């Protein structure tokens, strides 16, 4: 491995509980892999100026995989030093970047709000580098959320490349599904324009949301679930089940939303 970290220092802004929606999804869909791994190591890549997200990731993963370990990786050495007092059994911090300075291959790399500060042209190369570091059943989860974690969109990738895109929101604060467009990950945020699949998806989602307006009297959750069901009935490849929709989520096949060309 290179002795010099790969990447650039980001703003490092973070808040407690900011990544709870992503963490819940990871724990739900990746638990079997974490449990059967010989060494279930997860990486919180670019945890920022404070180590809250790494601490929370460990606690959430251990609810489904008691042997899970988390390594927080930061490119800014001052942030690594500041996080050191929070190290404990199962939680460590290391100086590094996209090279992921671990001796083995992690079963999870979570990179939240990191690539948002890079150019779109750099995303594919970073994805390839990180996916190459994964264990055979490993998962890379890369995405963006707002400052308090109410709106979040992420891409899940395996060693072979991107698999899915998940949209998640605190539904009580959502006026329409397309409000999530401002939190699209870097690979998609500039593609929310006519002619691109993600634009068509958000347009159809807004239409389904409007059609489901009568269900709002039963709560935003019921309206969301009805709208997602309408999307699936209309031919969009929704991959998850109503149990996830109830959490204010919907997961789509990457191929359906991938940028044109």
PDB file of C-alpha atoms in Angstrom:
ATOM      1  CA  UNK A   1       0.000   0.000   0.000  1.00  0.00           C
ATOM      2  CA  UNK A   2       1.035   3.578  -0.581  1.00  0.00           C
ATOM      3  CA  UNK A   3       2.356   5.364   2.494  1.00  0.00           C
ATOM      4  CA  UNK A   4       0.709   8.591   1.354  1.00  0.00           C
ATOM      5  CA  UNK A   5      -3.078   8.745   1.755  1.00  0.00           C
ATOM      6  CA  UNK A   6      -5.090   8.943  -1.459  1.00  0.00           C
ATOM      7  CA  UNK A   7      -7.625  11.753  -1.597  1.00  0.00           C
ATOM      8  CA  UNK A   8      -8.176  15.276  -0.318  1.00  0.00           C
ATOM      9  CA  UNK A   9      -9.176  16.678   3.049  1.00  0.00           C
ATOM     10  CA  UNK A  10     -12.911  17.406   3.138  1.00  0.00           C
ATOM     11  CA  UNK A  11     -14.832  19.920   5.246  1.00  0.00           C
ATOM     12  CA  UNK A  12     -15.394  17.253   7.879  1.00  0.00           C
ATOM     13  CA  UNK A  13     -18.774  18.474   9.070  1.00  0.00           C
ATOM     14  CA  UNK A  14     -20.665  15.876  11.075  1.00  0.00           C
ATOM     15  CA  UNK A  15     -23.437  15.539  13.646  1.00  0.00           C
ATOM     16  CA  UNK A  16     -24.507  12.760  16.008  1.00  0.00           C
ATOM     17  CA  UNK A  17     -27.110  10.422  14.517  1.00  0.00           C
ATOM     18  CA  UNK A  18     -26.684  11.945  11.060  1.00  0.00           C
ATOM     19  CA  UNK A  19     -26.207   8.578   9.334  1.00  0.00           C
ATOM     20  CA  UNK A  20     -28.903   6.619  11.157  1.00  0.00           C
ATOM     21  CA  UNK A  21     -30.943   5.927   8.003  1.00  0.00           C
ATOM     22  CA  UNK A  22     -27.953   4.543   6.139  1.00  0.00           C
ATOM     23  CA  UNK A  23     -26.886   2.527   9.203  1.00  0.00           C
ATOM     24  CA  UNK A  24     -30.348   0.984   9.614  1.00  0.00           C
ATOM     25  CA  UNK A  25     -30.368  -0.060   5.978  1.00  0.00           C
ATOM     26  CA  UNK A  26     -26.875  -1.559   6.173  1.00  0.00           C
ATOM     27  CA  UNK A  27     -27.764  -3.511   9.311  1.00  0.00           C
ATOM     28  CA  UNK A  28     -30.916  -4.845   7.639  1.00  0.00           C
ATOM     29  CA  UNK A  29     -29.511  -5.910   4.268  1.00  0.00           C
ATOM     30  CA  UNK A  30     -25.891  -6.791   5.112  1.00  0.00           C
ATOM     31  CA  UNK A  31     -26.359  -8.581   8.441  1.00  0.00           C
ATOM     32  CA  UNK A  32     -25.962 -12.141   7.047  1.00  0.00           C
ATOM     33  CA  UNK A  33     -22.584 -11.279   5.500  1.00  0.00           C
ATOM     34  CA  UNK A  34     -21.390  -9.590   8.689  1.00  0.00           C
ATOM     35  CA  UNK A  35     -22.410 -12.573  10.804  1.00  0.00           C
ATOM     36  CA  UNK A  36     -20.729 -15.242   8.693  1.00  0.00           C
ATOM     37  CA  UNK A  37     -17.510 -13.325   7.977  1.00  0.00           C
ATOM     38  CA  UNK A  38     -14.402 -14.655   9.719  1.00  0.00           C
ATOM     39  CA  UNK A  39     -13.390 -11.080  10.533  1.00  0.00           C
ATOM     40  CA  UNK A  40     -16.388  -8.725  10.152  1.00  0.00           C
ATOM     41  CA  UNK A  41     -14.540  -5.438   9.740  1.00  0.00           C
ATOM     42  CA  UNK A  42     -16.374  -2.289   8.637  1.00  0.00           C
ATOM     43  CA  UNK A  43     -14.694   0.964   7.616  1.00  0.00           C
ATOM     44  CA  UNK A  44     -16.145   4.404   8.271  1.00  0.00           C
ATOM     45  CA  UNK A  45     -14.261   6.268   5.571  1.00  0.00           C
ATOM     46  CA  UNK A  46     -13.953  10.009   6.081  1.00  0.00           C
ATOM     47  CA  UNK A  47     -15.778  10.207   9.413  1.00  0.00           C
ATOM     48  CA  UNK A  48     -14.955  13.908   9.739  1.00  0.00           C
ATOM     49  CA  UNK A  49     -13.964  16.301  12.476  1.00  0.00           C
ATOM     50  CA  UNK A  50     -15.618  14.204  15.216  1.00  0.00           C
ATOM     51  CA  UNK A  51     -15.869  10.405  15.501  1.00  0.00           C
ATOM     52  CA  UNK A  52     -19.614  10.171  16.233  1.00  0.00           C
ATOM     53  CA  UNK A  53     -20.497   8.292  13.059  1.00  0.00           C
ATOM     54  CA  UNK A  54     -17.885   5.596  13.669  1.00  0.00           C
ATOM     55  CA  UNK A  55     -19.039   5.107  17.272  1.00  0.00           C
ATOM     56  CA  UNK A  56     -22.657   4.850  16.147  1.00  0.00           C
ATOM     57  CA  UNK A  57     -21.833   2.471  13.295  1.00  0.00           C
ATOM     58  CA  UNK A  58     -20.212   0.041  15.735  1.00  0.00           C
ATOM     59  CA  UNK A  59     -23.230   0.088  18.042  1.00  0.00           C
ATOM     60  CA  UNK A  60     -25.695  -0.414  15.196  1.00  0.00           C
ATOM     61  CA  UNK A  61     -23.772  -3.217  13.510  1.00  0.00           C
ATOM     62  CA  UNK A  62     -23.369  -5.065  16.787  1.00  0.00           C
ATOM     63  CA  UNK A  63     -27.133  -5.298  17.151  1.00  0.00           C
ATOM     64  CA  UNK A  64     -27.075  -7.714  14.181  1.00  0.00           C
ATOM     65  CA  UNK A  65     -23.451  -8.956  14.250  1.00  0.00           C
ATOM     66  CA  UNK A  66     -21.941  -9.021  17.760  1.00  0.00           C
ATOM     67  CA  UNK A  67     -18.399  -9.671  16.458  1.00  0.00           C
ATOM     68  CA  UNK A  68     -18.376  -6.644  14.153  1.00  0.00           C
ATOM     69  CA  UNK A  69     -15.440  -4.249  14.344  1.00  0.00           C
ATOM     70  CA  UNK A  70     -15.225  -0.701  12.960  1.00  0.00           C
ATOM     71  CA  UNK A  71     -12.170   1.199  11.788  1.00  0.00           C
ATOM     72  CA  UNK A  72     -12.601   4.927  11.249  1.00  0.00           C
ATOM     73  CA  UNK A  73     -10.314   6.203   8.486  1.00  0.00           C
ATOM     74  CA  UNK A  74      -9.534   9.899   8.049  1.00  0.00           C
ATOM     75  CA  UNK A  75      -7.110  11.669   5.734  1.00  0.00           C
ATOM     76  CA  UNK A  76      -6.567  14.532   8.186  1.00  0.00           C
ATOM     77  CA  UNK A  77      -4.119  13.359  10.901  1.00  0.00           C
ATOM     78  CA  UNK A  78      -5.428  15.952  13.362  1.00  0.00           C
ATOM     79  CA  UNK A  79      -8.877  14.321  13.169  1.00  0.00           C
ATOM     80  CA  UNK A  80      -7.353  10.911  13.822  1.00  0.00           C
ATOM     81  CA  UNK A  81      -5.604  12.266  16.907  1.00  0.00           C
ATOM     82  CA  UNK A  82      -8.834  13.884  18.136  1.00  0.00           C
ATOM     83  CA  UNK A  83     -10.693  10.584  17.724  1.00  0.00           C
ATOM     84  CA  UNK A  84      -8.106   8.499  19.567  1.00  0.00           C
ATOM     85  CA  UNK A  85      -9.708   8.892  23.037  1.00  0.00           C
ATOM     86  CA  UNK A  86     -12.868   7.243  21.680  1.00  0.00           C
ATOM     87  CA  UNK A  87     -11.088   4.055  20.623  1.00  0.00           C
ATOM     88  CA  UNK A  88     -12.289   0.988  22.487  1.00  0.00           C
ATOM     89  CA  UNK A  89     -12.785  -2.737  22.023  1.00  0.00           C
ATOM     90  CA  UNK A  90     -13.979  -3.128  18.439  1.00  0.00           C
ATOM     91  CA  UNK A  91     -13.316   0.497  17.434  1.00  0.00           C
ATOM     92  CA  UNK A  92     -10.051   1.918  16.084  1.00  0.00           C
ATOM     93  CA  UNK A  93      -8.997   4.952  14.069  1.00  0.00           C
ATOM     94  CA  UNK A  94      -6.393   5.180  11.304  1.00  0.00           C
ATOM     95  CA  UNK A  95      -4.836   7.824   9.112  1.00  0.00           C
ATOM     96  CA  UNK A  96      -5.565   7.187   5.453  1.00  0.00           C
ATOM     97  CA  UNK A  97      -7.741   7.759   2.437  1.00  0.00           C
ATOM     98  CA  UNK A  98      -9.168   5.867  -0.514  1.00  0.00           C
ATOM     99  CA  UNK A  99      -6.391   3.280  -0.302  1.00  0.00           C
ATOM    100  CA  UNK A 100      -8.125   2.039   2.920  1.00  0.00           C
ATOM    101  CA  UNK A 101      -5.051   1.241   5.071  1.00  0.00           C
ATOM    102  CA  UNK A 102      -6.071  -2.091   6.568  1.00  0.00           C
ATOM    103  CA  UNK A 103      -4.105  -5.348   6.370  1.00  0.00           C
ATOM    104  CA  UNK A 104      -7.137  -7.309   5.173  1.00  0.00           C
ATOM    105  CA  UNK A 105     -10.277  -6.707   3.143  1.00  0.00           C
ATOM    106  CA  UNK A 106     -13.273  -5.203   4.953  1.00  0.00           C
ATOM    107  CA  UNK A 107     -16.787  -6.571   4.499  1.00  0.00           C
ATOM    108  CA  UNK A 108     -18.148  -3.023   4.554  1.00  0.00           C
ATOM    109  CA  UNK A 109     -16.894   0.409   3.551  1.00  0.00           C
ATOM    110  CA  UNK A 110     -19.226   3.281   4.340  1.00  0.00           C
ATOM    111  CA  UNK A 111     -18.310   6.585   2.670  1.00  0.00           C
ATOM    112  CA  UNK A 112     -20.913   9.216   3.513  1.00  0.00           C
ATOM    113  CA  UNK A 113     -20.671  12.852   2.415  1.00  0.00           C
ATOM    114  CA  UNK A 114     -17.136  12.342   1.103  1.00  0.00           C
ATOM    115  CA  UNK A 115     -17.366  12.299  -2.703  1.00  0.00           C
ATOM    116  CA  UNK A 116     -19.808  15.199  -2.716  1.00  0.00           C
ATOM    117  CA  UNK A 117     -16.748  17.457  -2.595  1.00  0.00           C
ATOM    118  CA  UNK A 118     -15.076  15.832  -5.618  1.00  0.00           C
ATOM    119  CA  UNK A 119     -15.723  16.291  -9.332  1.00  0.00           C
ATOM    120  CA  UNK A 120     -18.182  13.933 -10.979  1.00  0.00           C
ATOM    121  CA  UNK A 121     -15.409  12.794 -13.322  1.00  0.00           C
ATOM    122  CA  UNK A 122     -13.472  11.400 -10.329  1.00  0.00           C
ATOM    123  CA  UNK A 123     -16.258   9.225  -8.923  1.00  0.00           C
ATOM    124  CA  UNK A 124     -15.857   6.120 -11.106  1.00  0.00           C
ATOM    125  CA  UNK A 125     -12.146   5.793 -10.325  1.00  0.00           C
ATOM    126  CA  UNK A 126     -12.755   6.155  -6.578  1.00  0.00           C
ATOM    127  CA  UNK A 127     -15.532   3.564  -6.729  1.00  0.00           C
ATOM    128  CA  UNK A 128     -13.215   1.121  -8.514  1.00  0.00           C
ATOM    129  CA  UNK A 129     -10.427   1.680  -5.998  1.00  0.00           C
ATOM    130  CA  UNK A 130     -12.714   1.151  -3.003  1.00  0.00           C
ATOM    131  CA  UNK A 131     -14.502  -1.853  -4.501  1.00  0.00           C
ATOM    132  CA  UNK A 132     -11.132  -3.470  -5.152  1.00  0.00           C
ATOM    133  CA  UNK A 133     -10.465  -3.319  -1.410  1.00  0.00           C
ATOM    134  CA  UNK A 134     -13.649  -5.191  -0.482  1.00  0.00           C
ATOM    135  CA  UNK A 135     -13.869  -8.779   0.690  1.00  0.00           C
ATOM    136  CA  UNK A 136     -15.587 -11.086  -1.844  1.00  0.00           C
ATOM    137  CA  UNK A 137     -18.994 -10.514  -0.207  1.00  0.00           C
ATOM    138  CA  UNK A 138     -18.198  -6.949   0.782  1.00  0.00           C
ATOM    139  CA  UNK A 139     -20.309  -3.859   0.267  1.00  0.00           C
ATOM    140  CA  UNK A 140     -19.415  -0.233  -0.420  1.00  0.00           C
ATOM    141  CA  UNK A 141     -22.133   2.243   0.561  1.00  0.00           C
ATOM    142  CA  UNK A 142     -21.520   5.764  -0.749  1.00  0.00           C
ATOM    143  CA  UNK A 143     -23.945   8.653  -0.528  1.00  0.00           C
ATOM    144  CA  UNK A 144     -24.980  12.038   0.748  1.00  0.00           C
ATOM    145  CA  UNK A 145     -27.346  13.331   3.415  1.00  0.00           C
ATOM    146  CA  UNK A 146     -28.366  16.638   4.942  1.00  0.00           C
ATOM    147  CA  UNK A 147     -26.811  17.957   8.115  1.00  0.00           C
ATOM    148  CA  UNK A 148     -29.235  16.187  10.469  1.00  0.00           C
ATOM    149  CA  UNK A 149     -29.898  13.061   8.408  1.00  0.00           C
ATOM    150  CA  UNK A 150     -33.499  13.717   7.380  1.00  0.00           C
ATOM    151  CA  UNK A 151     -32.829  13.171   3.684  1.00  0.00           C
ATOM    152  CA  UNK A 152     -30.337  10.676   2.342  1.00  0.00           C
ATOM    153  CA  UNK A 153     -29.539   8.976  -0.974  1.00  0.00           C
ATOM    154  CA  UNK A 154     -26.849   6.322  -1.382  1.00  0.00           C
ATOM    155  CA  UNK A 155     -25.423   3.867  -3.882  1.00  0.00           C
ATOM    156  CA  UNK A 156     -24.522   0.322  -2.802  1.00  0.00           C
ATOM    157  CA  UNK A 157     -21.699  -1.380  -4.685  1.00  0.00           C
ATOM    158  CA  UNK A 158     -20.197  -4.854  -4.583  1.00  0.00           C
ATOM    159  CA  UNK A 159     -16.728  -5.848  -5.808  1.00  0.00           C
ATOM    160  CA  UNK A 160     -18.196  -5.929  -9.329  1.00  0.00           C
ATOM    161  CA  UNK A 161     -19.539  -2.352  -9.189  1.00  0.00           C
ATOM    162  CA  UNK A 162     -22.780  -0.475  -8.451  1.00  0.00           C
ATOM    163  CA  UNK A 163     -25.890  -2.473  -7.585  1.00  0.00           C
ATOM    164  CA  UNK A 164     -28.598  -0.269  -6.122  1.00  0.00           C
ATOM    165  CA  UNK A 165     -29.663   3.275  -5.250  1.00  0.00           C
ATOM    166  CA  UNK A 166     -31.636   3.914  -2.049  1.00  0.00           C
ATOM    167  CA  UNK A 167     -33.691   7.012  -1.256  1.00  0.00           C
ATOM    168  CA  UNK A 168     -34.536   7.583   2.425  1.00  0.00           C
ATOM    169  CA  UNK A 169     -36.314  10.393   4.235  1.00  0.00           C
ATOM    170  CA  UNK A 170     -37.994  11.478   7.418  1.00  0.00           C
ATOM    171  CA  UNK A 171     -41.378  11.507   5.756  1.00  0.00           C
ATOM    172  CA  UNK A 172     -42.986  14.079   8.030  1.00  0.00           C
ATOM    173  CA  UNK A 173     -40.596  16.703   6.615  1.00  0.00           C
ATOM    174  CA  UNK A 174     -40.961  15.731   2.944  1.00  0.00           C
ATOM    175  CA  UNK A 175     -43.128  17.887   0.700  1.00  0.00           C
ATOM    176  CA  UNK A 176     -42.529  15.735  -2.382  1.00  0.00           C
ATOM    177  CA  UNK A 177     -40.109  12.898  -3.290  1.00  0.00           C
ATOM    178  CA  UNK A 178     -38.125  15.082  -5.671  1.00  0.00           C
ATOM    179  CA  UNK A 179     -36.969  17.090  -2.636  1.00  0.00           C
ATOM    180  CA  UNK A 180     -34.435  14.253  -2.274  1.00  0.00           C
ATOM    181  CA  UNK A 181     -32.736  15.401  -5.495  1.00  0.00           C
ATOM    182  CA  UNK A 182     -30.578  17.838  -3.530  1.00  0.00           C
ATOM    183  CA  UNK A 183     -29.024  14.844  -1.734  1.00  0.00           C
ATOM    184  CA  UNK A 184     -28.265  12.699  -4.752  1.00  0.00           C
ATOM    185  CA  UNK A 185     -24.708  11.304  -4.590  1.00  0.00           C
ATOM    186  CA  UNK A 186     -22.088  12.882  -6.817  1.00  0.00           C
ATOM    187  CA  UNK A 187     -22.549  10.290  -9.567  1.00  0.00           C
ATOM    188  CA  UNK A 188     -26.175  11.397 -10.023  1.00  0.00           C
ATOM    189  CA  UNK A 189     -26.646  14.923  -8.715  1.00  0.00           C
ATOM    190  CA  UNK A 190     -25.767  16.602 -12.002  1.00  0.00           C
ATOM    191  CA  UNK A 191     -27.929  14.112 -13.918  1.00  0.00           C
ATOM    192  CA  UNK A 192     -31.275  15.337 -12.629  1.00  0.00           C
ATOM    193  CA  UNK A 193     -32.095  16.881 -16.004  1.00  0.00           C
ATOM    194  CA  UNK A 194     -34.495  15.879 -18.805  1.00  0.00           C
ATOM    195  CA  UNK A 195     -33.256  12.866 -20.729  1.00  0.00           C
ATOM    196  CA  UNK A 196     -31.570  11.245 -17.732  1.00  0.00           C
ATOM    197  CA  UNK A 197     -33.151   8.231 -15.962  1.00  0.00           C
ATOM    198  CA  UNK A 198     -32.899   9.702 -12.465  1.00  0.00           C
ATOM    199  CA  UNK A 199     -34.860  12.757 -13.619  1.00  0.00           C
ATOM    200  CA  UNK A 200     -37.581  10.528 -15.082  1.00  0.00           C
ATOM    201  CA  UNK A 201     -37.705   8.514 -11.865  1.00  0.00           C
ATOM    202  CA  UNK A 202     -38.129  11.550  -9.618  1.00  0.00           C
ATOM    203  CA  UNK A 203     -40.751  12.969 -11.993  1.00  0.00           C
ATOM    204  CA  UNK A 204     -42.739   9.732 -11.853  1.00  0.00           C
ATOM    205  CA  UNK A 205     -42.266   9.508  -8.091  1.00  0.00           C
ATOM    206  CA  UNK A 206     -43.752  13.001  -7.679  1.00  0.00           C
ATOM    207  CA  UNK A 207     -46.697  11.969  -9.856  1.00  0.00           C
ATOM    208  CA  UNK A 208     -47.247   8.823  -7.789  1.00  0.00           C
ATOM    209  CA  UNK A 209     -46.987  10.905  -4.603  1.00  0.00           C
ATOM    210  CA  UNK A 210     -49.651  13.292  -5.919  1.00  0.00           C
ATOM    211  CA  UNK A 211     -51.858  10.348  -6.882  1.00  0.00           C
ATOM    212  CA  UNK A 212     -51.479   8.969  -3.363  1.00  0.00           C
ATOM    213  CA  UNK A 213     -52.575  12.252  -1.733  1.00  0.00           C
ATOM    214  CA  UNK A 214     -55.832  10.740  -0.370  1.00  0.00           C
ATOM    215  CA  UNK A 215     -53.716   8.412   1.797  1.00  0.00           C
ATOM    216  CA  UNK A 216     -52.125  11.399   3.544  1.00  0.00           C
ATOM    217  CA  UNK A 217     -55.018  11.380   5.987  1.00  0.00           C
ATOM    218  CA  UNK A 218     -53.570   8.081   7.290  1.00  0.00           C
ATOM    219  CA  UNK A 219     -50.112   9.621   7.629  1.00  0.00           C
ATOM    220  CA  UNK A 220     -47.091  10.328   5.446  1.00  0.00           C
ATOM    221  CA  UNK A 221     -45.895   6.723   5.785  1.00  0.00           C
ATOM    222  CA  UNK A 222     -49.038   5.322   4.182  1.00  0.00           C
ATOM    223  CA  UNK A 223     -48.839   7.879   1.396  1.00  0.00           C
ATOM    224  CA  UNK A 224     -45.184   6.978   0.731  1.00  0.00           C
ATOM    225  CA  UNK A 225     -45.941   3.260   0.655  1.00  0.00           C
ATOM    226  CA  UNK A 226     -48.809   3.782  -1.774  1.00  0.00           C
ATOM    227  CA  UNK A 227     -46.626   5.937  -4.035  1.00  0.00           C
ATOM    228  CA  UNK A 228     -43.801   3.383  -4.066  1.00  0.00           C
ATOM    229  CA  UNK A 229     -46.293   0.631  -4.883  1.00  0.00           C
ATOM    230  CA  UNK A 230     -47.544   2.705  -7.790  1.00  0.00           C
ATOM    231  CA  UNK A 231     -43.979   3.174  -9.045  1.00  0.00           C
ATOM    232  CA  UNK A 232     -43.424  -0.575  -9.029  1.00  0.00           C
ATOM    233  CA  UNK A 233     -46.759  -1.226 -10.734  1.00  0.00           C
ATOM    234  CA  UNK A 234     -45.712   1.276 -13.392  1.00  0.00           C
ATOM    235  CA  UNK A 235     -42.599  -0.716 -14.262  1.00  0.00           C
ATOM    236  CA  UNK A 236     -39.856   0.856 -12.169  1.00  0.00           C
ATOM    237  CA  UNK A 237     -37.563  -1.885 -10.725  1.00  0.00           C
ATOM    238  CA  UNK A 238     -38.186  -1.386  -7.014  1.00  0.00           C
ATOM    239  CA  UNK A 239     -36.069  -4.029  -5.277  1.00  0.00           C
ATOM    240  CA  UNK A 240     -37.086  -3.841  -1.639  1.00  0.00           C
ATOM    241  CA  UNK A 241     -40.266  -4.838   0.174  1.00  0.00           C
ATOM    242  CA  UNK A 242     -42.954  -2.909   2.089  1.00  0.00           C
ATOM    243  CA  UNK A 243     -41.124  -3.554   5.360  1.00  0.00           C
ATOM    244  CA  UNK A 244     -38.425  -1.173   4.108  1.00  0.00           C
ATOM    245  CA  UNK A 245     -40.878   1.284   2.584  1.00  0.00           C
ATOM    246  CA  UNK A 246     -42.356   1.706   6.058  1.00  0.00           C
ATOM    247  CA  UNK A 247     -38.975   3.097   7.107  1.00  0.00           C
ATOM    248  CA  UNK A 248     -39.286   5.859   4.496  1.00  0.00           C
ATOM    249  CA  UNK A 249     -37.021   4.063   2.030  1.00  0.00           C
ATOM    250  CA  UNK A 250     -37.127   2.806  -1.527  1.00  0.00           C
ATOM    251  CA  UNK A 251     -34.304   0.921  -3.260  1.00  0.00           C
ATOM    252  CA  UNK A 252     -33.907   0.855  -7.031  1.00  0.00           C
ATOM    253  CA  UNK A 253     -31.682  -1.140  -9.367  1.00  0.00           C
ATOM    254  CA  UNK A 254     -28.643   0.935 -10.325  1.00  0.00           C
ATOM    255  CA  UNK A 255     -29.134   0.109 -14.000  1.00  0.00           C
ATOM    256  CA  UNK A 256     -32.496   1.878 -13.982  1.00  0.00           C
ATOM    257  CA  UNK A 257     -31.011   5.189 -12.769  1.00  0.00           C
ATOM    258  CA  UNK A 258     -27.457   5.077 -14.134  1.00  0.00           C
ATOM    259  CA  UNK A 259     -26.369   8.136 -16.100  1.00  0.00           C
ATOM    260  CA  UNK A 260     -26.877   8.024 -19.858  1.00  0.00           C
ATOM    261  CA  UNK A 261     -23.597   7.170 -21.564  1.00  0.00           C
TER     262      UNK A 261
END
